[in-house]
mmCIF file of C-alpha atoms in Angstrom:
data_model
loop_
_atom_site.group_PDB
_atom_site.id
_atom_site.type_symbol
_atom_site.label_atom_id
_atom_site.label_comp_id
_atom_site.label_asym_id
_atom_site.label_seq_id
_atom_site.Cartn_x
_atom_site.Cartn_y
_atom_site.Cartn_z
ATOM 1 C CA MET A 203 0.000 0.000 0.000
ATOM 2 C CA ARG A 204 2.828 2.388 0.871
ATOM 3 C CA THR A 205 4.520 1.761 -2.497
ATOM 4 C CA LEU A 206 1.255 2.560 -4.256
ATOM 5 C CA SER A 207 0.918 5.885 -2.372
ATOM 6 C CA LEU A 208 4.483 6.910 -3.173
ATOM 7 C CA SER A 209 3.964 5.971 -6.817
ATOM 8 C CA MET A 210 0.791 8.053 -6.977
ATOM 9 C CA LEU A 211 2.606 11.040 -5.449
ATOM 10 C CA LEU A 212 5.426 10.706 -7.967
ATOM 11 C CA VAL A 213 2.939 10.570 -10.863
ATOM 12 C CA LEU A 214 1.193 13.704 -9.568
ATOM 13 C CA LEU A 215 4.464 15.629 -9.259
ATOM 14 C CA ILE A 216 5.539 14.644 -12.770
ATOM 15 C CA SER A 217 2.104 15.445 -14.211
ATOM 16 C CA PHE A 218 2.095 19.093 -13.115
ATOM 17 C CA PRO A 219 5.253 20.778 -14.434
ATOM 18 C CA ALA A 220 3.212 23.897 -15.243
ATOM 19 C CA CYS A 221 2.787 24.506 -11.506
ATOM 20 C CA LYS A 222 6.264 26.034 -11.424
ATOM 21 C CA LYS A 223 5.675 29.708 -10.539
ATOM 22 C CA TYR A 224 9.093 31.204 -11.264
ATOM 23 C CA GLU A 225 11.183 30.703 -14.377
ATOM 24 C CA ASP A 226 14.167 29.511 -12.319
ATOM 25 C CA GLY A 227 12.278 27.323 -9.844
ATOM 26 C CA PRO A 228 11.651 25.633 -7.593
ATOM 27 C CA LEU A 229 8.965 23.280 -8.852
ATOM 28 C CA PHE A 230 7.719 22.472 -5.351
ATOM 29 C CA SER A 231 8.301 23.773 -1.811
ATOM 30 C CA LEU A 232 6.799 22.991 1.591
ATOM 31 C CA ARG A 233 7.486 26.558 2.780
ATOM 32 C CA SER A 234 5.252 29.410 1.672
ATOM 33 C CA LYS A 235 6.620 32.140 -0.591
ATOM 34 C CA LYS A 236 6.404 34.627 2.274
ATOM 35 C CA GLU A 237 8.398 32.293 4.551
ATOM 36 C CA ARG A 238 11.095 31.858 1.893
ATOM 37 C CA ILE A 239 11.391 35.618 1.343
ATOM 38 C CA ALA A 240 11.626 36.391 5.073
ATOM 39 C CA ASN A 241 15.355 36.235 5.780
ATOM 40 C CA ASP A 242 18.538 38.282 6.139
ATOM 41 C CA TRP A 243 20.058 38.428 2.638
ATOM 42 C CA LYS A 244 23.368 39.506 1.118
ATOM 43 C CA ILE A 245 24.102 40.181 -2.538
ATOM 44 C CA SER A 246 25.894 37.368 -4.371
ATOM 45 C CA GLY A 247 25.419 38.492 -7.981
ATOM 46 C CA TYR A 248 24.448 41.671 -9.811
ATOM 47 C CA TRP A 249 24.066 42.319 -13.549
ATOM 48 C CA GLU A 250 23.052 45.315 -15.646
ATOM 49 C CA ASN A 251 21.791 44.353 -19.110
ATOM 50 C CA GLY A 252 23.582 41.005 -18.710
ATOM 51 C CA VAL A 253 26.944 42.531 -17.722
ATOM 52 C CA ASN A 254 28.371 41.432 -14.367
ATOM 53 C CA LYS A 255 28.658 44.530 -12.159
ATOM 54 C CA LEU A 256 28.898 42.867 -8.745
ATOM 55 C CA THR A 257 32.180 44.591 -7.824
ATOM 56 C CA ASP A 258 30.744 48.025 -8.668
ATOM 57 C CA PHE A 259 27.607 47.250 -6.634
ATOM 58 C CA GLN A 260 29.617 46.064 -3.615
ATOM 59 C CA ASN A 261 31.871 49.145 -3.769
ATOM 60 C CA THR A 262 28.832 51.445 -3.826
ATOM 61 C CA PHE A 263 26.723 49.593 -1.212
ATOM 62 C CA GLN A 264 29.394 48.271 1.149
ATOM 63 C CA GLY A 265 28.376 45.588 3.660
ATOM 64 C CA ALA A 266 24.794 45.612 2.392
ATOM 65 C CA LYS A 267 22.321 43.558 4.432
ATOM 66 C CA TYR A 268 18.713 43.116 3.358
ATOM 67 C CA SER A 269 16.406 42.001 6.180
ATOM 68 C CA LEU A 270 12.834 41.031 5.298
ATOM 69 C CA THR A 271 10.532 39.736 8.045
ATOM 70 C CA LYS A 272 7.457 37.477 8.009
ATOM 71 C CA SER A 273 5.487 40.442 9.363
ATOM 72 C CA GLU A 274 6.295 42.156 6.018
ATOM 73 C CA ASN A 275 8.736 44.773 7.285
ATOM 74 C CA PHE A 276 12.143 45.412 5.778
ATOM 75 C CA VAL A 277 15.397 47.097 6.761
ATOM 76 C CA PHE A 278 18.238 47.568 4.265
ATOM 77 C CA THR A 279 21.567 48.707 5.733
ATOM 78 C CA TYR A 280 24.804 49.557 3.954
ATOM 79 C CA LYS A 281 27.659 52.065 3.887
ATOM 80 C CA LEU A 282 27.236 54.236 0.787
ATOM 81 C CA LEU A 283 30.598 54.524 -1.019
ATOM 82 C CA GLY A 284 32.259 53.541 2.255
ATOM 83 C CA LEU A 285 31.383 56.941 3.730
ATOM 84 C CA ILE A 286 27.769 57.221 4.857
ATOM 85 C CA ASP A 287 25.801 54.718 6.942
ATOM 86 C CA VAL A 288 22.373 54.260 5.361
ATOM 87 C CA GLU A 289 19.295 52.505 6.713
ATOM 88 C CA GLN A 290 16.208 52.188 4.544
ATOM 89 C CA SER A 291 13.055 50.726 6.077
ATOM 90 C CA GLY A 292 9.396 50.167 5.397
ATOM 91 C CA THR A 293 7.026 47.381 4.452
ATOM 92 C CA TRP A 294 6.878 44.778 1.701
ATOM 93 C CA HIS A 295 4.277 42.418 0.294
ATOM 94 C CA LEU A 296 3.813 40.050 -2.606
ATOM 95 C CA SER A 297 1.941 41.221 -5.692
ATOM 96 C CA GLY A 298 -1.494 39.738 -6.325
ATOM 97 C CA ASP A 299 -0.143 36.996 -8.582
ATOM 98 C CA LYS A 300 2.904 36.558 -6.285
ATOM 99 C CA ASP A 301 5.415 37.140 -9.074
ATOM 100 C CA ALA A 302 6.890 40.328 -7.572
ATOM 101 C CA ILE A 303 7.805 41.884 -4.236
ATOM 102 C CA LEU A 304 6.341 45.357 -3.709
ATOM 103 C CA PHE A 305 8.274 47.683 -1.390
ATOM 104 C CA ASN A 306 6.845 50.713 0.410
ATOM 105 C CA GLN A 307 9.797 52.573 1.915
ATOM 106 C CA THR A 308 8.952 54.961 4.760
ATOM 107 C CA ALA A 309 12.439 55.979 5.961
ATOM 108 C CA PRO A 310 14.621 57.884 5.413
ATOM 109 C CA THR A 311 12.296 59.085 2.636
ATOM 110 C CA ALA A 312 9.077 57.715 1.140
ATOM 111 C CA ASP A 313 9.480 55.623 -2.000
ATOM 112 C CA ASN A 314 7.797 52.667 -3.705
ATOM 113 C CA TRP A 315 9.257 50.087 -6.068
ATOM 114 C CA SER A 316 8.811 46.479 -7.124
ATOM 115 C CA LEU A 317 11.161 43.664 -8.073
ATOM 116 C CA THR A 318 10.103 40.677 -10.171
ATOM 117 C CA ILE A 319 10.892 37.283 -8.624
ATOM 118 C CA LEU A 320 12.965 35.036 -10.890
ATOM 119 C CA ARG A 321 13.942 32.390 -8.320
ATOM 120 C CA LEU A 322 12.661 31.881 -4.792
ATOM 121 C CA LYS A 323 14.197 29.069 -2.808
ATOM 122 C CA GLU A 324 14.781 28.768 0.903
ATOM 123 C CA ARG A 325 18.440 29.726 0.519
ATOM 124 C CA GLU A 326 18.398 31.625 -2.777
ATOM 125 C CA LEU A 327 16.521 34.676 -4.055
ATOM 126 C CA TRP A 328 16.829 36.157 -7.554
ATOM 127 C CA LEU A 329 15.087 39.428 -8.382
ATOM 128 C CA GLN A 330 14.902 41.664 -11.440
ATOM 129 C CA GLU A 331 13.840 45.203 -12.255
ATOM 130 C CA THR A 332 13.953 47.527 -15.221
ATOM 131 C CA ASP A 333 15.114 51.017 -14.281
ATOM 132 C CA SER A 334 15.228 53.692 -17.010
ATOM 133 C CA GLY A 335 15.693 51.019 -19.678
ATOM 134 C CA THR A 336 18.394 49.152 -17.742
ATOM 135 C CA VAL A 337 17.560 45.571 -16.759
ATOM 136 C CA LYS A 338 19.053 44.877 -13.334
ATOM 137 C CA GLU A 339 19.252 41.370 -11.894
ATOM 138 C CA TYR A 340 20.094 40.697 -8.260
ATOM 139 C CA HIS A 341 21.035 37.328 -6.727
ATOM 140 C CA PHE A 342 20.922 36.948 -2.945
ATOM 141 C CA LEU A 343 22.092 34.325 -0.456
ATOM 142 C CA PRO A 344 21.316 34.179 3.286
ATOM 143 C CA PHE A 345 23.485 36.515 5.345
#
C-alpha cells in the first residue's frame, strides 16, 4: 500500500510541471513564498543588461544587508561609497499573482518600487527590475 501511495505522489508531481511559478524554480516547496522571502540576505550576484557589475555594486553599497521579516517589514543597511551609513526601512508584500515583491519605503524618505521574482528558494533569491531602460538582476544568499 505504501509503495502505491508513493507511486501516486510521484505521478502527480511529474504530471504538473506547469505549476512552477518562477522561471528559475523551484517546482515544489513545503514553505510558503512569504516564509522563503523572510530572511537576512546579502548580494551574491548583480548584472546590468547582462553585464556582471557585482564589484561596482559592492563598492557602492558596502556591507549591504537586506532584512525582510514574516510580518512584512524590511530594513536595508549599507555604507554608501564607504562613507555614509544608510538605513532604509518600510514594508513589503507580494503582488497579487505573487510574481513580484512590492516595497513601500517609509524611511529615510518615502518611496515605492517592485522587483520581479525570478527564483525563490529557501536559501536563494533572484530578483529583477527595469530602471530607465536598464535591466538589473540581483542574486541573494542568506546573510
